[in-house]
């Protein structure tokens, strides 16, 4: 049973890790959303990772630059 649950636990841990990293937008200073709709992600964000600012639309990499 535990073996079956393992991928879900890893996924949950990954989400917690992502949510614990608070990164502000370099442009407007608004906190970047750690979880966002897959439909809003650009191709570059899918490939390299990164965030899209909800306030000004600024696109950053994983380090928030
Ligand atoms: Zn912004």
PDB file of C-alpha atoms and ligand atoms in Angstrom:
ATOM      1  CA  UNK A   1       0.000   0.000   0.000  1.00  0.00           C
ATOM      2  CA  UNK A   2       2.762   2.401   0.917  1.00  0.00           C
ATOM      3  CA  UNK A   3       4.558   1.572  -2.319  1.00  0.00           C
ATOM      4  CA  UNK A   4       1.477   2.558  -4.316  1.00  0.00           C
ATOM      5  CA  UNK A   5       1.191   5.842  -2.437  1.00  0.00           C
ATOM      6  CA  UNK A   6       4.826   6.799  -2.911  1.00  0.00           C
ATOM      7  CA  UNK A   7       4.463   8.751  -6.205  1.00  0.00           C
ATOM      8  CA  UNK A   8       1.662  10.796  -4.671  1.00  0.00           C
ATOM      9  CA  UNK A   9       3.732  11.547  -1.582  1.00  0.00           C
ATOM     10  CA  UNK A  10       6.627  12.663  -3.759  1.00  0.00           C
ATOM     11  CA  UNK A  11       4.275  14.860  -5.762  1.00  0.00           C
ATOM     12  CA  UNK A  12       2.821  16.373  -2.588  1.00  0.00           C
ATOM     13  CA  UNK A  13       6.318  17.043  -1.265  1.00  0.00           C
ATOM     14  CA  UNK A  14       7.210  18.706  -4.567  1.00  0.00           C
ATOM     15  CA  UNK A  15       4.173  20.979  -4.354  1.00  0.00           C
ATOM     16  CA  UNK A  16       5.030  21.923  -0.776  1.00  0.00           C
ATOM     17  CA  UNK A  17       8.597  22.653  -1.823  1.00  0.00           C
ATOM     18  CA  UNK A  18       7.362  24.878  -4.635  1.00  0.00           C
ATOM     19  CA  UNK A  19       4.886  26.668  -2.396  1.00  0.00           C
ATOM     20  CA  UNK A  20       7.521  27.304   0.251  1.00  0.00           C
ATOM     21  CA  UNK A  21       9.655  29.289  -2.157  1.00  0.00           C
ATOM     22  CA  UNK A  22       8.382  32.817  -2.200  1.00  0.00           C
ATOM     23  CA  UNK A  23       9.659  34.777  -5.146  1.00  0.00           C
ATOM     24  CA  UNK A  24       8.708  38.333  -5.953  1.00  0.00           C
ATOM     25  CA  UNK A  25       8.282  39.746  -9.405  1.00  0.00           C
ATOM     26  CA  UNK A  26      11.421  41.702 -10.386  1.00  0.00           C
ATOM     27  CA  UNK A  27       9.269  44.261 -12.173  1.00  0.00           C
ATOM     28  CA  UNK A  28       6.426  45.131  -9.837  1.00  0.00           C
ATOM     29  CA  UNK A  29       7.365  43.289  -6.628  1.00  0.00           C
ATOM     30  CA  UNK A  30       4.186  41.239  -6.466  1.00  0.00           C
ATOM     31  CA  UNK A  31       4.605  37.684  -5.171  1.00  0.00           C
ATOM     32  CA  UNK A  32       4.701  35.300  -8.094  1.00  0.00           C
ATOM     33  CA  UNK A  33       2.121  32.514  -8.161  1.00  0.00           C
ATOM     34  CA  UNK A  34       3.766  29.187  -7.409  1.00  0.00           C
ATOM     35  CA  UNK A  35       0.876  27.303  -8.909  1.00  0.00           C
ATOM     36  CA  UNK A  36      -0.721  28.566 -12.064  1.00  0.00           C
ATOM     37  CA  UNK A  37      -2.946  27.304 -14.800  1.00  0.00           C
ATOM     38  CA  UNK A  38      -1.107  25.142 -17.336  1.00  0.00           C
ATOM     39  CA  UNK A  39      -2.964  27.037 -20.040  1.00  0.00           C
ATOM     40  CA  UNK A  40      -1.212  30.274 -19.102  1.00  0.00           C
ATOM     41  CA  UNK A  41       2.271  28.821 -19.197  1.00  0.00           C
ATOM     42  CA  UNK A  42       4.358  29.743 -22.175  1.00  0.00           C
ATOM     43  CA  UNK A  43       6.435  27.221 -24.043  1.00  0.00           C
ATOM     44  CA  UNK A  44       9.579  28.587 -22.421  1.00  0.00           C
ATOM     45  CA  UNK A  45       8.155  28.153 -18.914  1.00  0.00           C
ATOM     46  CA  UNK A  46       7.243  24.552 -19.723  1.00  0.00           C
ATOM     47  CA  UNK A  47      10.773  23.891 -20.949  1.00  0.00           C
ATOM     48  CA  UNK A  48      12.945  25.874 -18.539  1.00  0.00           C
ATOM     49  CA  UNK A  49      10.602  26.440 -15.641  1.00  0.00           C
ATOM     50  CA  UNK A  50       9.695  29.835 -14.323  1.00  0.00           C
ATOM     51  CA  UNK A  51       6.792  32.022 -13.396  1.00  0.00           C
ATOM     52  CA  UNK A  52       4.377  34.458 -14.918  1.00  0.00           C
ATOM     53  CA  UNK A  53       3.512  37.495 -12.828  1.00  0.00           C
ATOM     54  CA  UNK A  54      -0.231  37.726 -12.246  1.00  0.00           C
ATOM     55  CA  UNK A  55      -0.131  41.503 -11.886  1.00  0.00           C
ATOM     56  CA  UNK A  56       2.082  42.774 -14.709  1.00  0.00           C
ATOM     57  CA  UNK A  57       2.529  39.676 -16.872  1.00  0.00           C
ATOM     58  CA  UNK A  58       6.307  39.670 -16.424  1.00  0.00           C
ATOM     59  CA  UNK A  59       7.853  36.323 -17.256  1.00  0.00           C
ATOM     60  CA  UNK A  60      10.691  35.085 -15.032  1.00  0.00           C
ATOM     61  CA  UNK A  61      12.917  32.047 -14.782  1.00  0.00           C
ATOM     62  CA  UNK A  62      12.996  29.679 -11.796  1.00  0.00           C
ATOM     63  CA  UNK A  63      15.231  32.104  -9.880  1.00  0.00           C
ATOM     64  CA  UNK A  64      12.693  34.885 -10.358  1.00  0.00           C
ATOM     65  CA  UNK A  65      14.744  36.976 -12.821  1.00  0.00           C
TER      66      UNK A  65
HETATM   67 ZN1  LIG B   1       5.049  41.776 -11.982  1.00  0.00          ZN
END
